[in-house]
Coordinates of N, CA and C in Angstrom, one line a residue:
M17 N 95.7 95.9 98.0 CA 96.1 96.3 96.3 C 97.6 96.2 96.3
A18 N 98.2 95.5 95.2 CA 99.8 95.3 95.2 C 99.9 96.3 94.2
V19 N 101.1 97.0 94.4 CA 101.5 97.8 93.8 C 102.9 97.7 93.2
T20 N 103.6 98.3 92.3 CA 105.0 98.1 91.8 C 106.1 98.7 92.8
R21 N 106.9 98.4 92.3 CA 108.3 98.7 93.1 C 108.1 100.1 93.1
L22 N 109.0 100.8 94.2 CA 109.1 102.3 94.2 C 110.1 102.5 93.1
G23 N 109.7 103.6 92.2 CA 110.7 104.1 91.2 C 110.3 103.1 90.0
A24 N 109.6 102.3 89.8 CA 109.2 101.6 88.7 C 108.1 102.0 88.1
E25 N 108.1 102.3 86.8 CA 107.1 102.8 86.1 C 106.0 101.8 85.8
S26 N 104.7 102.0 86.1 CA 104.0 101.2 86.2 C 102.8 101.4 85.1
Q27 N 102.0 100.1 84.8 CA 100.7 100.1 83.5 C 99.7 99.5 84.5
R28 N 98.3 100.1 84.6 CA 97.2 99.0 84.5 C 96.8 98.4 83.5
I29 N 96.6 97.1 84.0 CA 96.2 96.1 83.0 C 94.6 95.7 83.1
L30 N 94.2 94.9 82.3 CA 93.0 94.3 82.1 C 92.7 92.9 81.1
P31 N 93.1 91.7 82.0 CA 93.4 90.6 81.3 C 91.6 90.4 80.4
V32 N 92.1 90.3 79.5 CA 90.7 90.0 78.4 C 90.6 88.7 77.6
W33 N 89.7 88.1 77.3 CA 89.6 86.8 76.3 C 88.3 87.3 75.5
P34 N 88.7 86.7 73.9 CA 87.9 87.0 72.9 C 86.7 86.3 72.9
T35 N 85.7 86.9 72.3 CA 84.5 86.1 72.0 C 84.2 85.8 70.5
A36 N 83.3 85.0 70.2 CA 82.9 84.2 68.9 C 82.7 85.8 67.9
D37 N 82.0 86.7 68.6 CA 81.8 88.0 68.1 C 82.7 88.8 67.6
G38 N 84.0 88.4 68.0 CA 85.0 89.7 67.6 C 85.1 90.7 69.0
G39 N 84.5 90.5 69.9 CA 84.5 91.2 71.3 C 85.3 91.0 72.2
F40 N 85.5 91.2 73.4 CA 86.1 90.9 74.7 C 85.2 90.8 75.8
V41 N 85.6 89.8 76.7 CA 85.0 89.6 78.2 C 86.3 89.6 79.1
F42 N 85.7 90.0 80.1 CA 86.9 90.2 81.2 C 86.1 89.6 82.4
V43 N 87.0 89.0 83.8 CA 86.7 88.6 84.8 C 86.2 89.5 86.0
T44 N 85.0 89.6 86.5 CA 84.9 90.4 87.6 C 85.0 89.9 89.0
Q45 N 84.6 90.2 89.7 CA 84.3 89.3 91.1 C 83.5 88.3 90.9
A46 N 82.3 88.6 90.3 CA 81.1 87.7 90.4 C 81.2 86.8 89.2
S47 N 81.7 87.2 88.1 CA 81.5 86.3 86.7 C 82.5 86.8 85.7
R48 N 82.1 86.6 84.6 CA 82.7 87.1 83.3 C 81.3 88.1 82.9
A49 N 82.3 89.3 82.4 CA 81.2 90.4 81.3 C 82.1 90.4 80.2
V50 N 80.9 91.0 79.5 CA 81.3 91.6 78.2 C 82.3 92.8 78.0
L51 N 83.1 93.2 77.5 CA 83.9 94.3 77.7 C 83.3 95.4 76.7
P52 N 82.7 96.5 77.4 CA 81.9 97.7 77.0 C 82.7 98.4 75.8
E53 N 82.0 98.7 74.7 CA 82.8 99.6 74.0 C 82.3 101.0 74.5
R54 N 81.0 101.4 74.7 CA 80.5 102.6 75.1 C 80.2 102.3 76.7
P55 N 81.1 102.3 77.6 CA 81.0 102.2 78.9 C 80.0 103.1 79.4
T56 N 79.1 102.8 80.5 CA 78.1 103.5 81.3 C 79.0 103.7 82.8
T57 N 78.2 104.3 83.7 CA 79.1 104.5 84.6 C 79.0 103.0 85.5
E58 N 78.1 102.2 85.4 CA 78.0 101.2 86.0 C 79.2 100.1 85.5
D59 N 79.5 100.3 84.1 CA 80.3 99.3 83.2 C 81.6 99.9 83.8
I60 N 81.8 100.9 84.1 CA 83.1 101.5 84.5 C 83.1 101.1 85.9
R61 N 82.5 100.9 86.6 CA 82.3 100.4 88.2 C 82.4 99.1 88.1
Q62 N 82.7 98.2 87.3 CA 82.9 96.8 86.8 C 84.1 96.8 86.5
V63 N 84.7 97.4 85.4 CA 86.2 97.3 84.7 C 87.2 97.7 85.8
I64 N 87.2 98.7 86.5 CA 88.2 99.2 87.1 C 88.7 98.5 88.2
P65 N 87.5 97.8 89.1 CA 88.3 96.9 90.2 C 89.0 95.5 89.3
S66 N 88.5 95.2 88.1 CA 89.2 94.1 87.5 C 90.8 94.6 86.8
T67 N 91.0 95.5 87.0 CA 92.4 95.8 86.3 C 93.4 95.7 87.6
V68 N 94.6 95.6 87.3 CA 95.6 95.3 87.8 C 97.1 96.1 87.4
Q69 N 97.9 96.4 88.6 CA 99.2 97.5 88.1 C 100.2 96.5 88.1
V70 N 101.0 96.7 86.8 CA 102.1 96.0 86.6 C 103.3 96.7 86.5
R71 N 104.4 96.3 86.6 CA 105.7 96.9 85.9 C 105.3 97.4 84.5
R72 N 105.5 98.3 84.0 CA 105.4 98.5 82.6 C 106.6 97.8 81.8
D73 N 107.6 97.7 82.2 CA 108.4 96.9 81.4 C 107.9 95.2 81.5
W74 N 107.1 95.2 81.8 CA 106.4 93.6 81.6 C 105.5 93.7 80.4
L75 N 105.3 94.8 79.9 CA 104.7 94.9 78.8 C 105.6 95.3 77.1
V76 N 106.6 96.1 77.7 CA 107.4 96.7 76.9 C 109.2 96.5 77.4
P77 N 109.7 95.9 76.4 CA 111.4 95.8 76.7 C 111.6 97.8 77.0
G78 N 111.6 98.2 78.1 CA 112.0 99.7 77.9 C 110.9 100.2 78.1
N79 N 110.8 101.2 78.9 CA 109.9 101.6 79.6 C 109.2 103.0 78.6
A80 N 109.8 103.5 77.8 CA 109.9 104.6 76.7 C 109.1 104.1 75.5
E81 N 109.2 102.7 75.4 CA 108.8 102.3 74.0 C 107.2 102.3 74.2
P82 N 106.3 102.6 72.9 CA 105.1 102.6 73.0 C 104.4 101.1 73.3
L83 N 103.4 100.8 74.0 CA 102.6 99.5 73.9 C 102.3 99.0 73.0
P84 N 102.6 97.6 73.1 CA 101.9 97.0 71.9 C 100.6 97.2 71.5
A85 N 100.5 97.2 70.0 CA 98.8 97.6 69.2 C 97.8 96.8 69.6
D86 N 98.1 95.5 70.2 CA 96.9 94.7 70.6 C 96.6 95.0 72.2
T87 N 97.4 95.6 72.6 CA 96.9 96.0 74.2 C 96.2 97.6 74.1
A88 N 95.8 98.1 73.2 CA 95.0 99.3 73.0 C 93.6 99.0 73.4
P89 N 93.1 100.1 74.6 CA 91.8 100.3 75.0 C 90.7 100.6 73.4
P90 N 89.7 100.1 74.0 CA 88.5 100.6 72.5 C 88.7 102.2 72.6
A91 N 88.4 102.6 71.2 CA 88.7 104.1 70.9 C 87.8 105.0 71.9
N92 N 86.5 104.6 72.2 CA 85.8 105.3 73.0 C 86.1 105.4 74.2
W93 N 87.1 104.7 75.0 CA 87.9 104.9 76.3 C 88.4 106.2 76.2
V94 N 89.2 106.4 75.2 CA 90.2 107.4 75.5 C 89.8 108.9 76.0
S95 N 88.5 108.9 76.1 CA 88.1 110.1 76.8 C 87.5 110.0 77.8
I96 N 87.7 108.8 78.2 CA 87.2 108.2 79.9 C 88.0 108.4 80.8
P97 N 88.0 109.4 82.2 CA 89.2 109.1 83.0 C 89.1 107.8 83.5
G98 N 90.1 107.3 84.0 CA 90.3 105.9 84.4 C 90.4 104.7 83.7
L99 N 89.9 105.0 82.2 CA 89.5 103.9 81.4 C 91.0 104.2 80.0
A100 N 91.3 105.6 80.0 CA 92.1 105.8 78.8 C 93.2 105.4 78.6
D101 N 94.0 104.8 80.1 CA 95.0 104.5 80.2 C 95.2 103.1 80.5
I102 N 94.3 102.4 80.6 CA 94.5 100.7 80.2 C 94.6 100.1 79.4
A103 N 95.6 99.3 79.6 CA 96.2 98.5 78.5 C 95.4 97.2 78.8
L104 N 95.1 96.5 77.7 CA 94.1 95.2 77.4 C 95.1 94.1 77.2
I105 N 94.8 93.2 77.9 CA 96.1 91.6 77.9 C 95.0 90.8 77.1
P106 N 94.8 90.8 75.8 CA 94.3 89.5 75.1 C 94.7 88.6 75.3
H107 N 94.1 87.7 76.1 CA 94.8 86.3 76.2 C 94.3 85.4 74.6
H108 N 95.4 84.8 74.3 CA 95.1 83.8 73.6 C 94.4 82.6 73.6
P109 N 93.0 82.2 73.1 CA 92.5 81.0 73.4 C 93.3 79.6 73.6
A110 N 94.1 79.6 72.6 CA 95.0 78.4 72.8 C 95.9 78.3 74.2
T111 N 96.4 79.5 74.1 CA 97.6 79.0 75.5 C 96.9 80.0 76.7
D112 N 96.0 80.5 76.6 CA 95.4 81.2 77.7 C 96.4 82.2 78.3
S113 N 97.2 82.8 77.6 CA 98.0 83.7 77.6 C 98.0 85.0 76.7
W114 N 99.0 85.9 77.2 CA 99.5 86.9 76.2 C 100.9 86.8 76.0
R115 N 101.1 86.9 75.1 CA 102.8 86.9 74.6 C 103.1 88.5 74.5
A116 N 104.2 88.8 75.6 CA 104.8 90.2 75.3 C 106.1 90.3 74.0
P117 N 106.1 91.5 73.8 CA 107.4 91.6 72.6 C 108.7 90.8 73.0
D118 N 109.1 90.7 74.3 CA 110.1 90.1 74.7 C 110.1 88.5 74.8
G119 N 108.8 88.0 74.6 CA 109.1 86.8 74.6 C 107.9 85.8 75.8
R120 N 108.1 86.9 77.0 CA 107.2 86.2 78.1 C 106.1 86.1 77.6
T121 N 105.4 85.4 78.7 CA 103.8 85.4 78.9 C 103.3 86.2 79.9
I122 N 102.1 86.4 79.9 CA 101.2 86.9 81.0 C 99.8 86.3 81.2
H123 N 99.5 85.5 82.3 CA 98.5 85.0 82.3 C 97.4 85.4 83.7
L124 N 96.6 85.4 83.7 CA 95.4 85.6 84.9 C 95.4 84.0 85.4
D125 N 96.2 83.8 86.7 CA 95.8 82.7 87.3 C 94.9 83.0 88.5
P126 N 93.8 81.8 88.4 CA 92.8 82.2 89.4 C 93.5 82.1 90.9
V127 N 94.6 81.6 91.5 CA 95.1 81.3 92.4 C 96.2 82.4 92.8
E128 N 97.1 82.5 92.1 CA 98.3 83.3 92.1 C 97.8 84.7 91.9
G129 N 97.2 85.2 90.7 CA 96.9 86.6 90.1 C 97.6 86.7 88.8
I130 N 98.1 87.6 88.3 CA 99.0 88.0 87.1 C 100.0 87.3 87.3
V131 N 100.4 86.4 86.2 CA 101.7 85.7 86.2 C 102.4 85.9 85.2
R132 N 103.8 86.2 85.4 CA 104.7 86.5 84.5 C 105.6 85.8 84.2
S133 N 105.7 85.0 82.8 CA 106.8 83.6 82.7 C 107.4 83.8 81.5

């Protein structure tokens, strides 16, 4: 597992893709799974390994700023340890990436993993 540089504030992210019904899917080791609104223990076991730790300043310019609203996890996750602090990275269907406030993009590459450009 990769971690961020020593001293850099980090953030766990979960790349997600929108579905036709307004929900999201995420990538697991085996396939894509529906992002659960009310996760069971088994759901949590699927979500956690699908997260990636990145530098927080990839998401916001300056670590003190709040995360963008579109990265908020489902409201029901707030009380679940391990899920409450995850930032969702909703990939836009046309670009297959998420645009950060600084204009850079983040996307999940099947070979390189999380890529910021």
